[in-house]
XYZ file of C-alpha atoms in Angstrom:
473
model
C -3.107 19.118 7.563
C -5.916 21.136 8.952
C -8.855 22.677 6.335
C -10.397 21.987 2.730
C -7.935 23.174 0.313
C -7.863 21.902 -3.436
C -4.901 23.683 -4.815
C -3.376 22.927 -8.202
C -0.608 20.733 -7.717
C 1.433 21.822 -10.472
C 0.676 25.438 -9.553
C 1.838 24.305 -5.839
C 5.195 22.852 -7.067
C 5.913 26.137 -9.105
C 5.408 28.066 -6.110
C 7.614 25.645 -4.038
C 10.092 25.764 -6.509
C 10.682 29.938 -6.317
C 10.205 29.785 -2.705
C 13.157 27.271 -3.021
C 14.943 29.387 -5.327
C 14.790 32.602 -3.418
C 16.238 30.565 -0.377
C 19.291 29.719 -2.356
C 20.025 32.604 -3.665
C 19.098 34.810 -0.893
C 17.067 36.907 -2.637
C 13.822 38.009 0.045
C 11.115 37.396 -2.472
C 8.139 38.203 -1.147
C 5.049 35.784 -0.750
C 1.755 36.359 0.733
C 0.479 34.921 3.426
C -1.706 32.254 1.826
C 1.296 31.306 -0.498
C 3.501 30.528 2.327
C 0.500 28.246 3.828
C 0.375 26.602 0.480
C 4.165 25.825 0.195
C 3.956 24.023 4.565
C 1.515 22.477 3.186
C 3.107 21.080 0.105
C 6.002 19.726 1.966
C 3.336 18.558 4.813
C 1.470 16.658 2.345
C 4.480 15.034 0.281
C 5.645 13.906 4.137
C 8.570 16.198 3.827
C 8.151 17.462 7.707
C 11.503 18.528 8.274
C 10.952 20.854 4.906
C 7.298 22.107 6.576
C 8.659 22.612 9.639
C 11.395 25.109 7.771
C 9.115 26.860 5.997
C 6.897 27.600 8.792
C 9.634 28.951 11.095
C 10.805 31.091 7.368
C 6.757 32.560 7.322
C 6.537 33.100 11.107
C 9.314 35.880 10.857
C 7.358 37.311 7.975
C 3.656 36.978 9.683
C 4.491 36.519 13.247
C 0.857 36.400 14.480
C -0.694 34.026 11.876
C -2.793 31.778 13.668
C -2.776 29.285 10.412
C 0.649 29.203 10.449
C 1.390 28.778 14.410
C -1.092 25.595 13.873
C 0.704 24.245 10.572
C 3.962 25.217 12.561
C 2.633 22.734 15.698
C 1.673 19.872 13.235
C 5.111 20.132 11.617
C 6.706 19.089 14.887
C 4.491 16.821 16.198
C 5.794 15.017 12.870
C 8.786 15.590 13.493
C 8.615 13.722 16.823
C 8.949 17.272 18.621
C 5.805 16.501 20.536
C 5.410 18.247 23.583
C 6.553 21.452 21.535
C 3.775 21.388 19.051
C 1.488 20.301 22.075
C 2.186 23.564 24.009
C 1.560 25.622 20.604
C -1.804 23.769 20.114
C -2.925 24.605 23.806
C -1.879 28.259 23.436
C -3.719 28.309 20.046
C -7.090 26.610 21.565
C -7.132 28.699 24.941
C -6.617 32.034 22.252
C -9.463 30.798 19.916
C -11.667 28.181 21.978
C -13.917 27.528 19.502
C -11.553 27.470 16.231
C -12.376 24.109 14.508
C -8.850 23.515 12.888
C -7.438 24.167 16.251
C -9.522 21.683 18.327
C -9.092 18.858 15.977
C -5.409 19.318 15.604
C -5.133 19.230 19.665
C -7.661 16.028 20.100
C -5.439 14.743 17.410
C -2.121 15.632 19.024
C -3.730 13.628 22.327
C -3.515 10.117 20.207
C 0.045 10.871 19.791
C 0.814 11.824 23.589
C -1.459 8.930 25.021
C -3.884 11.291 26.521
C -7.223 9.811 24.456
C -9.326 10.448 27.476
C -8.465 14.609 27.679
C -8.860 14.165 23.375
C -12.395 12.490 24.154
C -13.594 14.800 26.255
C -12.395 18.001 24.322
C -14.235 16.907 21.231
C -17.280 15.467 23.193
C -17.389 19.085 24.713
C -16.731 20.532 21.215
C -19.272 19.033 19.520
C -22.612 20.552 19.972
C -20.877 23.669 18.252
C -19.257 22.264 15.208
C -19.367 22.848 12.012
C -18.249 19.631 10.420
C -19.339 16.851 12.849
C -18.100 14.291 10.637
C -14.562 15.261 11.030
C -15.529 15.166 15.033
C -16.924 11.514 14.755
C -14.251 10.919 12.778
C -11.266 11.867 15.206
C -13.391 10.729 18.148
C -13.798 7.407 16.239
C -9.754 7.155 16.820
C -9.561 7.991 19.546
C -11.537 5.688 21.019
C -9.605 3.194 18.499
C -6.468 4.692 20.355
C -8.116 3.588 23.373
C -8.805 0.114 22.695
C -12.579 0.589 22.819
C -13.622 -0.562 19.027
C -17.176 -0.503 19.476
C -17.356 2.902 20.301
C -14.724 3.777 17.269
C -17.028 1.741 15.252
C -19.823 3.522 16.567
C -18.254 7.255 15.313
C -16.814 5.968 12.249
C -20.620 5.044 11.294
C -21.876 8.670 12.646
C -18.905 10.177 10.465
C -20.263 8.195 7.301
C -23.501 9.271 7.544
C -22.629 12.549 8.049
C -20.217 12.238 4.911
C -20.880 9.298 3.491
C -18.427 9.465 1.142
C -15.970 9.739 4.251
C -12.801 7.456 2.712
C -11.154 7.482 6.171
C -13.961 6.732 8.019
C -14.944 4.057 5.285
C -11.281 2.769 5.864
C -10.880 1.974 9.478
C -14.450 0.527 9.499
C -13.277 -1.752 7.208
C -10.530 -2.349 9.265
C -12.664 -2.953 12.227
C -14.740 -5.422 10.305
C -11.664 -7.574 9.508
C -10.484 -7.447 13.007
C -13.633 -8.318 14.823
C -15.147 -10.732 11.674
C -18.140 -8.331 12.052
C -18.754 -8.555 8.310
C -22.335 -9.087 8.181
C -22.913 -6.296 10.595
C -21.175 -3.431 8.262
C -23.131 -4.999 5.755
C -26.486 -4.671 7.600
C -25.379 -1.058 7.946
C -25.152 -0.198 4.243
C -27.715 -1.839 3.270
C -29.896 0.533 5.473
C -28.782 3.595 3.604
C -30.090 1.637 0.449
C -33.366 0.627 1.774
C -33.379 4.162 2.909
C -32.476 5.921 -0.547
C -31.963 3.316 -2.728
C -31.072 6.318 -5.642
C -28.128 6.956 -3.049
C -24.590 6.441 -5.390
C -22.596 6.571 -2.299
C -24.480 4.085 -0.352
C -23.778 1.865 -3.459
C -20.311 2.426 -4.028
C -19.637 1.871 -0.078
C -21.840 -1.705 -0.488
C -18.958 -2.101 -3.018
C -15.904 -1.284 -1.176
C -17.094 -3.708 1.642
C -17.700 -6.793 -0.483
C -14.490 -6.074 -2.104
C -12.829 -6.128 0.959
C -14.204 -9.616 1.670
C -13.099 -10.568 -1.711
C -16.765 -10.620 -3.293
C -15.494 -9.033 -6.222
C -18.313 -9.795 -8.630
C -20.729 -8.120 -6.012
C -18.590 -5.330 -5.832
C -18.850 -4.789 -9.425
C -22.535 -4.677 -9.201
C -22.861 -2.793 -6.102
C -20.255 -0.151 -8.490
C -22.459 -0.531 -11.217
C -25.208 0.600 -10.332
C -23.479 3.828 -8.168
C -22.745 4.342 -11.565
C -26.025 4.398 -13.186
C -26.813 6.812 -10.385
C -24.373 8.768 -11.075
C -21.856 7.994 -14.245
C -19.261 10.658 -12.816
C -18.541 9.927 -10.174
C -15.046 9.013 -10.536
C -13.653 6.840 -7.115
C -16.438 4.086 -8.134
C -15.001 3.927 -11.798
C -11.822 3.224 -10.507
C -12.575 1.025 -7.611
C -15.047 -1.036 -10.282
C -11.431 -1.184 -12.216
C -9.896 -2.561 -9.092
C -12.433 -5.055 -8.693
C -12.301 -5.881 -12.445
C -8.199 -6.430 -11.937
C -9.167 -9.131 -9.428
C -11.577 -11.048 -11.721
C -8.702 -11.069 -14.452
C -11.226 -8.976 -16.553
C -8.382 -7.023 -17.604
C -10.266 -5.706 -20.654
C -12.904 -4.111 -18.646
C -10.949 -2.964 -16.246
C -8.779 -0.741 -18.777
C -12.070 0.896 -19.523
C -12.356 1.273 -15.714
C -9.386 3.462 -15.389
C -10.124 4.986 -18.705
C -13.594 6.128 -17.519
C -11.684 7.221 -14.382
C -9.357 9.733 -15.978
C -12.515 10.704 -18.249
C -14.216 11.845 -15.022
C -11.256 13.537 -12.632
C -8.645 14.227 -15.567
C -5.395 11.934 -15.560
C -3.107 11.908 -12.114
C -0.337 9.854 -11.594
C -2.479 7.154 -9.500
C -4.803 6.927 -12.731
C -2.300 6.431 -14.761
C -0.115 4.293 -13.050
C -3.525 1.629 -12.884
C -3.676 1.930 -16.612
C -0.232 1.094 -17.235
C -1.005 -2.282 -15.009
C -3.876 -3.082 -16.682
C -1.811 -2.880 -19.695
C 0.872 -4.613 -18.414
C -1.722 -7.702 -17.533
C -2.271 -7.908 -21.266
C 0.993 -8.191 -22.305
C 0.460 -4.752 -23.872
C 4.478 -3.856 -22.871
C 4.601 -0.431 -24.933
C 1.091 1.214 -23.393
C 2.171 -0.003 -20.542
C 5.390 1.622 -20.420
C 3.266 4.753 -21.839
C 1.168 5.080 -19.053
C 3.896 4.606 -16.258
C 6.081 7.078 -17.499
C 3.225 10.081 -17.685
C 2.462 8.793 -13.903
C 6.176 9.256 -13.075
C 5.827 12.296 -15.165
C 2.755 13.646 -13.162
C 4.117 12.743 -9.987
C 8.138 12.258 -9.833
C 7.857 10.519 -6.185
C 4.873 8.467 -7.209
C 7.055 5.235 -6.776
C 4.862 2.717 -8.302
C 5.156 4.164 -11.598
C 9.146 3.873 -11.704
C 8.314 0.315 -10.325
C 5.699 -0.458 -13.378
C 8.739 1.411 -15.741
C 11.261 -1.190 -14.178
C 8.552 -4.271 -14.783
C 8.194 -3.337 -18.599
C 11.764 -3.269 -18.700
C 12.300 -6.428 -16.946
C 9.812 -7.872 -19.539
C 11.293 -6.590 -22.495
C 14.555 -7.799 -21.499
C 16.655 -4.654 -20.943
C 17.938 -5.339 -17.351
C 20.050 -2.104 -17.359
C 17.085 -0.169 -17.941
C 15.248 -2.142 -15.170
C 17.715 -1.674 -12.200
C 17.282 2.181 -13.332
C 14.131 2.005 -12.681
C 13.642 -0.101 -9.423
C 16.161 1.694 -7.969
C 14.243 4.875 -8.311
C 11.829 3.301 -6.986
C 13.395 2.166 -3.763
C 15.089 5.210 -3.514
C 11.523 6.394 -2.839
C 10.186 3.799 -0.950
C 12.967 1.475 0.454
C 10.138 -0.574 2.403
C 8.393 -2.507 -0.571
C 9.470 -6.195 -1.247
C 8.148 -6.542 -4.850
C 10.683 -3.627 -5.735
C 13.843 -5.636 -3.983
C 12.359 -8.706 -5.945
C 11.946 -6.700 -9.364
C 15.597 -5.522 -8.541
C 17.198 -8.948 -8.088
C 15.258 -10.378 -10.514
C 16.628 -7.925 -13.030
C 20.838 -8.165 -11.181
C 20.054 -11.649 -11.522
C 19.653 -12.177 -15.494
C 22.949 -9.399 -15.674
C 24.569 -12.311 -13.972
C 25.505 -10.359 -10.556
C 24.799 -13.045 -8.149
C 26.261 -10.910 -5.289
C 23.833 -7.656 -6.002
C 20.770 -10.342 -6.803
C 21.031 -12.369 -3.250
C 21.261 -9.338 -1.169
C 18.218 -7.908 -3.199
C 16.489 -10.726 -2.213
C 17.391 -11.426 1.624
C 16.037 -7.966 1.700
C 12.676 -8.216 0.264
C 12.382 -11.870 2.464
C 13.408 -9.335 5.205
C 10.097 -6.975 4.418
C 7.929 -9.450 3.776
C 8.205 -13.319 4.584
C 6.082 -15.049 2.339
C 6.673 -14.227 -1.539
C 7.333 -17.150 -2.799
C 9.975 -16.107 -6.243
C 12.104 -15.084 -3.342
C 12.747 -18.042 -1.544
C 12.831 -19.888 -4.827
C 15.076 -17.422 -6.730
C 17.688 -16.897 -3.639
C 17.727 -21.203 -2.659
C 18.756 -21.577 -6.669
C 21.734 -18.382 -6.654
C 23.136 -20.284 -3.545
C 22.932 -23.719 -5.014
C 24.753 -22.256 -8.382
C 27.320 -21.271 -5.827
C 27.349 -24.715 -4.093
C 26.248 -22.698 -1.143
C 23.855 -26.175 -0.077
C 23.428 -25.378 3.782
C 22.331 -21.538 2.841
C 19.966 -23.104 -0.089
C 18.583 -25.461 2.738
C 17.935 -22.473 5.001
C 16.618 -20.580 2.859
C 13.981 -23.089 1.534
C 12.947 -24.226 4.810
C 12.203 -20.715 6.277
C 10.499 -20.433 3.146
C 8.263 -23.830 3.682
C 7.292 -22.171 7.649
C 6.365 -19.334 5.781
C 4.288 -21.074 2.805
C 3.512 -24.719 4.116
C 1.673 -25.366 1.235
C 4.124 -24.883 -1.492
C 4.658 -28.009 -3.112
C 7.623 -26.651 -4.901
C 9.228 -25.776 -1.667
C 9.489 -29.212 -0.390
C 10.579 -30.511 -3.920
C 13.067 -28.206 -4.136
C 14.436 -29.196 -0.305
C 14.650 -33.428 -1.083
C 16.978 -32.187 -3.570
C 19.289 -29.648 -1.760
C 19.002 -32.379 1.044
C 20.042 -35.206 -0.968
C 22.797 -32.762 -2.554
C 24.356 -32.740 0.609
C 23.583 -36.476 1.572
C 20.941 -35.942 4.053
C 18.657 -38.927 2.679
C 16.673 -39.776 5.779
C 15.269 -35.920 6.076
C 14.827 -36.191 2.410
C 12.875 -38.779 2.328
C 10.649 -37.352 5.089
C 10.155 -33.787 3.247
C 9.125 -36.388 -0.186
C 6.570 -37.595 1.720
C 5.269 -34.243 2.379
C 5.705 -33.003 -1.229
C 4.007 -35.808 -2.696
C 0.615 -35.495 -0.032
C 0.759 -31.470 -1.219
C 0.738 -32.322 -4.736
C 1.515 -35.699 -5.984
C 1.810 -34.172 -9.787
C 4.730 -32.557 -9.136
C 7.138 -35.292 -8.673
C 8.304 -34.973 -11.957
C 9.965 -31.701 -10.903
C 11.963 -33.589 -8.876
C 13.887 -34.819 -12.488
C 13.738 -31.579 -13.793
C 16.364 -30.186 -10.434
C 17.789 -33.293 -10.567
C 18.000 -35.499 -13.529
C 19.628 -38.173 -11.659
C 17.492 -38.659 -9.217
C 15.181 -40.787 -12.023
C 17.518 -43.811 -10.642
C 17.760 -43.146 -7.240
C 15.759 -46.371 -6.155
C 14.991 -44.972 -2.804
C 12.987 -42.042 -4.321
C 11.355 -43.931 -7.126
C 10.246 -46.694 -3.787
C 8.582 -44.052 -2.139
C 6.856 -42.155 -4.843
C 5.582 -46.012 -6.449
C 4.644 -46.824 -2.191
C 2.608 -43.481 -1.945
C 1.416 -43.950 -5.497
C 0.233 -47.724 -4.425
C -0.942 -46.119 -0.560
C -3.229 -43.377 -2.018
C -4.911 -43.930 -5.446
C -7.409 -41.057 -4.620
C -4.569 -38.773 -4.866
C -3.103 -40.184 -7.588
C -4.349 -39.800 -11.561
């Protein structure tokens, strides 16, 4: 929502909590205006609109000509797909206070939403001479411009933003995502690298040198570009934790611990904190800090859903399945739209032996996202168990148009296809396996012990073994 508000998070929830109380038990308690600002924007920024929008209507009958509250009221339905509503509040609000900041970027805002980027362009284009924050200006003018189609003038205000800010994470963010889309990485390079040459004692211009080359998956760069942010300036928390992030990627899983624990050092622990530590741990096989660290994230933040994922992963690990589906469940409940927690999930239904709860776990988290590989794998071997062999098949080749260069796939398909006495299309899919990774064959045996006499299949492995010596050992 609109403004620069740190509030106490814990001090927040208590407040939600009596303002929930009060409601239940009908008791008029009475909060001050700022409280009941504090409690919209709670709910706004846990993404519990329906709850904002409540308790704005609930504050409006006590303070019936806050202008704060009219514009958290408007944002609340605009988010709850009550557009032109909050629309016709926002132009009431601007034309009553022209020049109120809050107000003008809410309304440009509200214009991405409606499809009107042009009237949003030209109200903060108009606005801008007079504002206070111009990198929130570039910033929204940067999407909308996105909005628009036009990228190199969105790239052009996300850059104005940043050096405005430059510390600007959403600016940082969709330049980034710019970058990927157009390939332009040299470019944003060029561009931080300026602000170097320029003040080469500059920690921000470091640590944003850092979150580019991460991006393109120059992770050792990125740990020196963090590095020496961090000689600049060995507080500043976001490039402790990104350097921890980068570390992860290395499999420096040592130094990324101390990372995280720098992290928490600098900004105190939050559940996102946390939650990194307990993977870090988890990396090292270190099951019981792991499960440490998860559960004060959870703790910290109840709807922080990684954490009950990482919980569910250290159970998994440890064995105690029960404890596991507890735990992915809460984290689907949560967030219902993550594949690795359907995968965690059947994984964990799977070793209980409920083959029923285990495949539908995993057609959903193919479902979410086609490519993870222990899916296909997992849900081809429950349906062969069940002499399901056409579903097995299916399952393996939408797996193989997914990941054409899994070797296993292919393996795995010869011998669901010569399970069901489809030799001819097995033989072609051997072919394939053995070009991917001739090494493998012997995997073949492991599926299917029988197949070591099939004379067909030994033929054509000893042919491609004879055909291609380069690819053999």
């Amino acid at each position: 929502m609109t403004g620069d508000h740190d509030h106490d998070w814990e001090e927040d929830k208590k407040l939600v909590e009596r303002f929930e109380d009060s409601l239940k038990s009908n008791m008029d308690l009475y909060f001050e205006e700022e409280e009941l600002e504090d409690i919209i924007r709670f709910y706004f920024d846990q993404q519990k609109f329906l709850k904002a929008l409540r308790a704005s209507e609930y504050a409006l009958e006590k303070f019936p000509f806050s202008v704060e509250i009219r514009l958290q009221k408007a944002q609340c339905l605009i988010f709850n797909d009550e557009l032109d509503e909050g629309l016709e509040i926002l132009e009431q609000l601007n034309n009553l206070s022209p020049n109120n900041e809050d107000i003008v970027l809410a309304l440009a805002n509200a214009q991405i939403l409606a499809g009107n980027f042009q009237e949003g362009i030209d109200l903060l284009e108009n606005y801008l001479p007079m504002a206070e924050d111009k990198a929130e200006v570039f910033y929204s003018l940067g999407n909308l411009f996105r909005a628009k189609g036009d990228n190199t003038k969105a790239s052009f205000y996300f850059k104005e933003a940043v050096k405005k800010r430059i510390n600007h994470e959403d600016a940082l963010f969709q330049l980034a995502m710019i970058t990927e889309e157009e390939g332009s990485f040299d470019e944003i390079l060029d561009f931080y690298q300026e602000f170097i040459d320029q003040d080469p004692y500059s920690a921000g211009a470091w640590y944003n040198l850092g979150v580019v080359y991460n991006r393109l998956g120059r992770f050792e760069d990125a740990i020196k570009a963090y590095e020496y942010a961090l000689i600049i300036d060995d507080a500043f928390a976001s490039a402790h934790f990104n350097m921890g992030n980068s570390l992860m990627n290395t499999l420096n899983f040592e130094g990324a611990l101390e990372a995280y624990q720098n992290t928490i050092n600098c900004e105190g622990a939050n559940a996102e904190n946390c939650c990194y530590m307990g993977a870090a741990y988890e990396k090292l096989g270190k099951i019981d800090e792991a499960f440490k660290y998860f559960k004060k994230s959870a703790k910290l933040d109840e709807e922080y859903d990684d954490a009950w994922f990482g919980l569910g992963m250290c159970m998994l690990k440890k064995d105690k399945f029960f404890e596991a589906i507890h735990y992915f469940k809460k984290a689907i409940h949560l967030n219902k739209d993550n594949a690795n927690y359907w995968v965690g999930l059947a994984d964990a239904e799977f070793n209980l032996g409920n083959m029923q709860a285990s495949s539908d776990a995993y057609e959903e988290a193919i479902n979410l996202e086609p490519g993870i590989m222990e899916a296909y794998v997992n849900l081809s071997i429950i349906y062969y168990e069940q002499n399901r062999f056409e579903e097995s098949i299916d399952v393996v080749r939408e797996g193989i148009e997914e990941l054409p260069e899994e070797a296993e796939l292919y393996y795995r398909l010869v011998v669901y296809l010569v399970k069901m006495g489809k030799y001819k299309e097995a033989f072609t899919y051997l072919e394939n396996a053995l070009t991917l990774d001739f090494d493998r064959h012997t995997f073949l045996y492991e599926l299917m012990p029988e197949l070591q006499k099939q004379k067909a299949i030994y033929k054509i492995i000893a042919q491609f073994r004879d055909e291609n010596p380069s690819s053999t050992p």
